[in-house]
Coordinates of C-alpha atoms in Angstrom, one line a residue:
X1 CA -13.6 13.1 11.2
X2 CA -14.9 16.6 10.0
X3 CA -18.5 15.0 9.3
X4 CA -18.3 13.2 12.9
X5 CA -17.4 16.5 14.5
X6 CA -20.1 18.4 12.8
X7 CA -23.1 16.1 13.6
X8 CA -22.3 16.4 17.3
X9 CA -23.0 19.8 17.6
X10 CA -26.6 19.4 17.9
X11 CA -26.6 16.6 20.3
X12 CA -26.9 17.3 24.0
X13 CA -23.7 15.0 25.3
X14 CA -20.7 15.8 23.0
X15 CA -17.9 13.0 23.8
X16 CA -14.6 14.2 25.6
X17 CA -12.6 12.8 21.8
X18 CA -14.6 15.7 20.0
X19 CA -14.4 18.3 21.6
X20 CA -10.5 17.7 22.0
X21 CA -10.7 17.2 18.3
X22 CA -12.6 20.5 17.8
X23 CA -10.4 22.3 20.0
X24 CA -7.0 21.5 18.2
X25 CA -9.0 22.2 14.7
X26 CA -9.5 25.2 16.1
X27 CA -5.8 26.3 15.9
X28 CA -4.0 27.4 12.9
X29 CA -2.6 24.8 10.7
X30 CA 0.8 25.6 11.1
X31 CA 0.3 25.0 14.7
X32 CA -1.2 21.8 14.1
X33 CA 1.4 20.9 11.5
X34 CA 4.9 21.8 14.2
X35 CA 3.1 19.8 16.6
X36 CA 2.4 16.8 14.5
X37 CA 6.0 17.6 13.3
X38 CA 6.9 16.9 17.1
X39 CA 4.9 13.9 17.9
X40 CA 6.2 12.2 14.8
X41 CA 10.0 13.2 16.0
X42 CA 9.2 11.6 19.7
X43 CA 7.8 8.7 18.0
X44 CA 11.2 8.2 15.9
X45 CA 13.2 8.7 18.7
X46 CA 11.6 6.4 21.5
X47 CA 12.0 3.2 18.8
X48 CA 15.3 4.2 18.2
X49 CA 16.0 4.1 21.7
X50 CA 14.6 0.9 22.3
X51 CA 17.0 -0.7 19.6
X52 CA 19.7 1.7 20.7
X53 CA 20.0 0.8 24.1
X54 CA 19.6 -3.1 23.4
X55 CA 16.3 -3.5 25.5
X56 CA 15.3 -6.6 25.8
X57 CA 12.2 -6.2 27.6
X58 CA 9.5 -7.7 25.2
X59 CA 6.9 -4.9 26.3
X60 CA 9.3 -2.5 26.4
X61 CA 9.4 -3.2 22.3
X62 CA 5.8 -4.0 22.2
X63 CA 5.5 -0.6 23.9
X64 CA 7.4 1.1 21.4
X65 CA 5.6 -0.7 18.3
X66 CA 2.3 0.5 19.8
X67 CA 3.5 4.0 20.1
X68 CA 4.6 4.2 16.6
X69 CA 1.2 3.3 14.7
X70 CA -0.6 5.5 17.8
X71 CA 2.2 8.8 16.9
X72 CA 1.9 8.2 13.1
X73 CA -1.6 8.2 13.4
X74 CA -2.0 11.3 15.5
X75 CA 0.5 13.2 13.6
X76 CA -1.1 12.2 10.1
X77 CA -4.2 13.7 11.7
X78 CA -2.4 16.8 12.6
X79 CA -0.7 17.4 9.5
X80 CA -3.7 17.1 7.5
X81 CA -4.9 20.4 6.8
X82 CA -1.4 21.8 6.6
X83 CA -1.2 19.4 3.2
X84 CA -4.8 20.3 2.1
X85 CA -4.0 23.9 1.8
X86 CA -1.5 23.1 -0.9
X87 CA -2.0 23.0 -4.5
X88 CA -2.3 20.0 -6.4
X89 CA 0.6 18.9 -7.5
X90 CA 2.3 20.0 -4.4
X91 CA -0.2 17.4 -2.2
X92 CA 0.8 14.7 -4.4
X93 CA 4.5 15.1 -3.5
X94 CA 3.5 15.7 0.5
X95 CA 1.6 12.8 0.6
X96 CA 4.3 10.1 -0.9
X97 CA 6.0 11.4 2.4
X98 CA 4.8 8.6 4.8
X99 CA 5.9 5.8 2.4
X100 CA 9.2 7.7 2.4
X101 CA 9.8 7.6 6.5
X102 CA 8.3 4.3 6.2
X103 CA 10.8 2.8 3.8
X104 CA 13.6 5.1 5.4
X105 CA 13.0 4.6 9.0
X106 CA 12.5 0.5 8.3
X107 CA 15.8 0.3 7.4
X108 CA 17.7 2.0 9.5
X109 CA 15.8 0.3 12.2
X110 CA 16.7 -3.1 10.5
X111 CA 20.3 -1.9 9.9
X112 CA 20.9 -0.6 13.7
X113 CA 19.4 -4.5 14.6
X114 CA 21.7 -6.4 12.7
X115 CA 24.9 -4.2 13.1
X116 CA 24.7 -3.0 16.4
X117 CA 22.7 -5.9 18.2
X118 CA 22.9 -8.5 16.5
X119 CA 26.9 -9.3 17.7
X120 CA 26.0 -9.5 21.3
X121 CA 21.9 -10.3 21.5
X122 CA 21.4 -12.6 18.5
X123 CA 17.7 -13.8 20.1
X124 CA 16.2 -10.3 20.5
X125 CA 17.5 -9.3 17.2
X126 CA 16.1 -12.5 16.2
X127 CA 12.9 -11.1 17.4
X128 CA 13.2 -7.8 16.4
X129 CA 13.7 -9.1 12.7
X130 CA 10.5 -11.5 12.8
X131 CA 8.4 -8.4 14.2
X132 CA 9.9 -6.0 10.6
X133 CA 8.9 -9.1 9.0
X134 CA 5.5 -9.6 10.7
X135 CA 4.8 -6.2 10.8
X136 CA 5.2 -5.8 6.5
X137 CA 3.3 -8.4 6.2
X138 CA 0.3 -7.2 7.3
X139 CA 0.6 -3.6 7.7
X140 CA 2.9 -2.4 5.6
X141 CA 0.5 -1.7 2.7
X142 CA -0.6 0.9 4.7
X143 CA 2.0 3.2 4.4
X144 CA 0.9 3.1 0.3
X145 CA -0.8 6.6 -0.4
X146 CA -4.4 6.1 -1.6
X147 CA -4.2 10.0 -3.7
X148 CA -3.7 9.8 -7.1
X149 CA -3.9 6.9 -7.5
X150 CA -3.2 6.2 -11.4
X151 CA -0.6 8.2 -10.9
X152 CA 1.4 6.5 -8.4
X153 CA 0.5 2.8 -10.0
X154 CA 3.9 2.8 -12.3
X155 CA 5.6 3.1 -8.5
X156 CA 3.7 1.2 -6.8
X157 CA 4.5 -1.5 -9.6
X158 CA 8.0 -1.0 -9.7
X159 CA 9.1 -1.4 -5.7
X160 CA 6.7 -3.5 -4.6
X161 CA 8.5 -6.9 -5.1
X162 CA 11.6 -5.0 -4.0
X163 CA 10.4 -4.2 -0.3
X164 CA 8.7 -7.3 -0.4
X165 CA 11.5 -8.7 -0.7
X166 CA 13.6 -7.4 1.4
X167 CA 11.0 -8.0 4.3
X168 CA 12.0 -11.5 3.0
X169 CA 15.9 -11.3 3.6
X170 CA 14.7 -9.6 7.0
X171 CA 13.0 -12.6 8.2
X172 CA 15.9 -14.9 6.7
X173 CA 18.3 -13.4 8.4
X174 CA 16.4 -13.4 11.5
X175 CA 16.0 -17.5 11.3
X176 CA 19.9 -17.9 10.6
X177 CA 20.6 -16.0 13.0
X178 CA 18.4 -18.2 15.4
X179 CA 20.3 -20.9 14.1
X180 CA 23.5 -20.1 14.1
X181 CA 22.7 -19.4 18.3
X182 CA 21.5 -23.1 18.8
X183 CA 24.2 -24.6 16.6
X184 CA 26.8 -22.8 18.9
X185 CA 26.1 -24.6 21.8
X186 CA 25.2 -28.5 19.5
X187 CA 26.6 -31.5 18.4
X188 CA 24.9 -31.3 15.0
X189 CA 26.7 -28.6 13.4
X190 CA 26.6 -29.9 9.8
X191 CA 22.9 -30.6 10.1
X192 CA 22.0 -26.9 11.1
X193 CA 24.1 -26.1 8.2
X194 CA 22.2 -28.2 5.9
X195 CA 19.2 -26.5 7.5
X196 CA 20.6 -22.9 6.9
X197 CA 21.4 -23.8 3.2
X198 CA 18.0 -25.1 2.8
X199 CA 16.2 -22.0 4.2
X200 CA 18.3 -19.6 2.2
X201 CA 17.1 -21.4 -1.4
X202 CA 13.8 -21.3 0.3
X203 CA 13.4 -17.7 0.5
X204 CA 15.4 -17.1 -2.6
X205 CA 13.1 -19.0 -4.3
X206 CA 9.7 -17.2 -3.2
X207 CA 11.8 -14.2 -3.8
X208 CA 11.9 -15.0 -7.0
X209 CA 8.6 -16.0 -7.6
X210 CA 7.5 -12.2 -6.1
X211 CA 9.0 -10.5 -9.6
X212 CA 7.7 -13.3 -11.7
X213 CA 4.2 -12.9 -10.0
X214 CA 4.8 -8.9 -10.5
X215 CA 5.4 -9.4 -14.4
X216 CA 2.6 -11.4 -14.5
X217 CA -0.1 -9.4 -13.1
X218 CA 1.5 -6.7 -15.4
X219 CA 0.5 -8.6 -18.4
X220 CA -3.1 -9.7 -17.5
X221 CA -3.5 -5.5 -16.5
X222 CA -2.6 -5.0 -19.8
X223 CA -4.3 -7.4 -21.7
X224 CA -7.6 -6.7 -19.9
X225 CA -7.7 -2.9 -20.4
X226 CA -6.8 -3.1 -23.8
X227 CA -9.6 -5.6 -24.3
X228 CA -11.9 -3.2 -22.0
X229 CA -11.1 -0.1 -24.4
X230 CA -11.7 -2.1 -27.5
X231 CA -15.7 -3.6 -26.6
X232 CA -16.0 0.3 -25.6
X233 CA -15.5 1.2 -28.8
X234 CA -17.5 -1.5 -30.9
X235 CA -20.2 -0.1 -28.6
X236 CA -19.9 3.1 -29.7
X237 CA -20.0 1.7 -33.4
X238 CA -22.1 -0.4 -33.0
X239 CA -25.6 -0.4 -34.7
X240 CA -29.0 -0.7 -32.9
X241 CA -29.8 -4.6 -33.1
X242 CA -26.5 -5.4 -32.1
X243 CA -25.9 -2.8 -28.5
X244 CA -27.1 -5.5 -26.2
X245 CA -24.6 -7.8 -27.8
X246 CA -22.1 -5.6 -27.2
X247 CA -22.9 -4.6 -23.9
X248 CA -22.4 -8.0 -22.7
X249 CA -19.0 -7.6 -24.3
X250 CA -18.3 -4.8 -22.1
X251 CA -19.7 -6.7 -19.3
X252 CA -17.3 -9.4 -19.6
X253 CA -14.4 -7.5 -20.3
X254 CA -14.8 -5.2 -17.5
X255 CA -15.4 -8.5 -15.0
X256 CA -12.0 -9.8 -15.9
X257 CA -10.5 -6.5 -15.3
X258 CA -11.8 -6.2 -12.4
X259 CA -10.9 -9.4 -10.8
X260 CA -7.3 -8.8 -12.0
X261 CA -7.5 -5.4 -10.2
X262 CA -8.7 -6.9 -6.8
X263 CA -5.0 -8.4 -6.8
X264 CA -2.7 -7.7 -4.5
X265 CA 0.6 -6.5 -6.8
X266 CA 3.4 -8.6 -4.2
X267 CA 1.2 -11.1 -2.3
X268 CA -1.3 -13.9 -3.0
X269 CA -3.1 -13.1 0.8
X270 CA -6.2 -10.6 0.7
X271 CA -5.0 -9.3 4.0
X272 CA -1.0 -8.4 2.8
X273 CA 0.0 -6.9 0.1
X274 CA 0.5 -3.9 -2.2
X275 CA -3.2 -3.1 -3.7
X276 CA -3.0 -2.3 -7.9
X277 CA -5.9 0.2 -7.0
X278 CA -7.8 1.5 -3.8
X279 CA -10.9 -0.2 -3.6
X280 CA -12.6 3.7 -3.7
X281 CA -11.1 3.7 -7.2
X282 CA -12.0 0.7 -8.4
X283 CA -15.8 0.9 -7.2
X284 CA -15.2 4.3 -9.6
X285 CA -14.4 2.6 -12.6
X286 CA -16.8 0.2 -11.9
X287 CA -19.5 3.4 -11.8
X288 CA -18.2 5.1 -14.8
X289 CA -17.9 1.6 -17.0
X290 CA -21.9 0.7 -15.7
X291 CA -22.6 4.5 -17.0
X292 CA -20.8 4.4 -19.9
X293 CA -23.1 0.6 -20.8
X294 CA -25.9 2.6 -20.3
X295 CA -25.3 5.5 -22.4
X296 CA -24.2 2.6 -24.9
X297 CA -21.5 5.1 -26.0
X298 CA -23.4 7.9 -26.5
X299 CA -22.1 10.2 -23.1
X300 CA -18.7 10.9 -24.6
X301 CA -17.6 12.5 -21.6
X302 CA -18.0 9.5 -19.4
X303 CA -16.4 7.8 -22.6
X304 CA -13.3 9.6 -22.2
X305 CA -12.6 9.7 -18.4
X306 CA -12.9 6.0 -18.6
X307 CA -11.1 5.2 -21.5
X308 CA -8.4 7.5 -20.0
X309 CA -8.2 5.9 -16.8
X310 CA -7.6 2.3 -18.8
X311 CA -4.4 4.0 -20.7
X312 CA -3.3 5.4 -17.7
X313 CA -3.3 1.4 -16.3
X314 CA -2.0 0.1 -19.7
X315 CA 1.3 2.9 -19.6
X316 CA 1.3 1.9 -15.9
X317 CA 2.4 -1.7 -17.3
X318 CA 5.1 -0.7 -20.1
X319 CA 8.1 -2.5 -19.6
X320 CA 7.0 -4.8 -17.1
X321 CA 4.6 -7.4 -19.3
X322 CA 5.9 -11.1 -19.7
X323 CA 3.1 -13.1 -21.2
X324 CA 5.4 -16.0 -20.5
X325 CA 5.7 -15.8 -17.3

């Protein structure tokens, strides 16, 4: 946003967006911060509404979707440089905070559904449910922090199959809950409780295989890196005639870590999902393994970032291997 901004000033028709976007820059950052404090409060409050009051009006909620991702947008923007004024380690605790509200506001939004509308509207909550579940399913990665991103992989690890599945139970509740409003009014009350039963296991069972598919990608991380670190070292060791050899090595290990980081930690879809790394970061291992080939082990400080970074993976996995999953 700061490079677009900058490369307008020398062109002779600036676009209404930038200079609006100049203009707030302009203020302090506390300025910008309270007010993206407010937008994100109004945001909050107008979804909460919507559930609150029992709207049924489908735009209405659409309405109040759109608003959301617009407001959280808007007031990420605005509370940037607030956050990159801080030091460090104070960022990386600031910018867990939209996962936080994310997790937080989801389910007090899915709780006010089910306890408050549920009794008397079971279709819009029906509806309401699908749209937490739709919504997680293909946005919801998006509230993951990209920063420090080593760092946060032991956490992104660890709830991932959680929140995924409870998007799960979300969506499962929302279809017996659809189903226990048709069998009301039919004749075929034990078959929709067949159905019911059936859909449960369902879900319980892809639950399930959310963990196991957790526990595997654990071990393949693990496995992988620990390979990745060992041809890194034989190159190193290794005398002339045999450094193209070994390079190959390298090669190969680092392709199979790399296709194991291109995962997605709680999902088999490229489009949903928890990511094991940011692509940015990955494209920056990939940089410093090519340099580190090249310098056939002789940069030891490329050496030691990388082979730093693949511990930081391995400790990322501890306790959550199962080579027989």
């Amino acid at each position: 946003m700061n490079q677009a901004v900058q490369s307008t000033t020398t062109s002779r028709s600036t676009p209404a967006e930038y200079d609006v976007a100049r203009w707030v820059r302009a203020h302090s950052t506390v300025w910008q911060a309270v007010w993206g404090c407010v937008l994100a409060t109004v945001t909050v409050t107008f979804q909460f509404a919507v559930v609150l009051t029992g709207a049924t009006n489908l735009v209405l909620i659409g309405l109040s979707l759109g608003q959301g991702v617009l407001g959280s947008i808007v007031a990420g923007w605005l509370l940037l440089p607030l956050v990159e004024e801080l030091p460090r380690k104070s960022q990386r605790r600031l910018t867990a905070i939209p996962l936080v509200a994310y997790v937080g506001i989801s389910a007090v939004f899915v709780l006010s559904i089910t306890l408050l509308l549920a009794p008397t509207d079971r279709v819009t909550a029906t509806v309401l449910l699908f749209l937490v579940w739709a919504h997680h399913s293909l946005y919801g990665s998006g509230a993951e922090p990209s920063n420090w991103a080593y760092e946060r992989l032991p956490g992104r690890l660890r709830r991932a199959a959680p929140l995924r599945v409870a998007v799960h139970i979300c969506g499962l509740v929302g279809v017996l809950l659809l189903l226990q409003h048709v069998r009301t009014g039919s004749s075929y009350s034990t078959v929709f409780v067949g159905v019911m039963a059936t859909v449960t296991l369902g879900v319980l069972g892809a639950s399930l295989k959310v963990f196991v598919r957790v526990r595997r990608l654990c071990a393949a991380l693990d496995q992988h890196a620990h390979k990745l670190i060992l041809e890194l070292e034989r190159l190193r060791t290794a005398p002339e005639e045999k450094r193209t050899e070994q390079k190959h090595a390298v090669e190969e290990a680092w392709g199979a870590l790399r296709r194991t980081l291109a995962n997605k930690i709680d999902s088999g879809l490229s489009i949903s999902g928890v990511f094991v790394l940011p692509s940015a970061t990955i494209t920056e291992l990939h940089h410093l393994v090519h340099r580190a080939i090249r310098a056939a082990g002789a940069d030891d400080r490329v050496h030691r970032q990388l082979v730093a970074r693949l511990r930081m993976l391995r400790i990322a996995c501890v306790g959550r291997t199962d080579t027989l999953a």
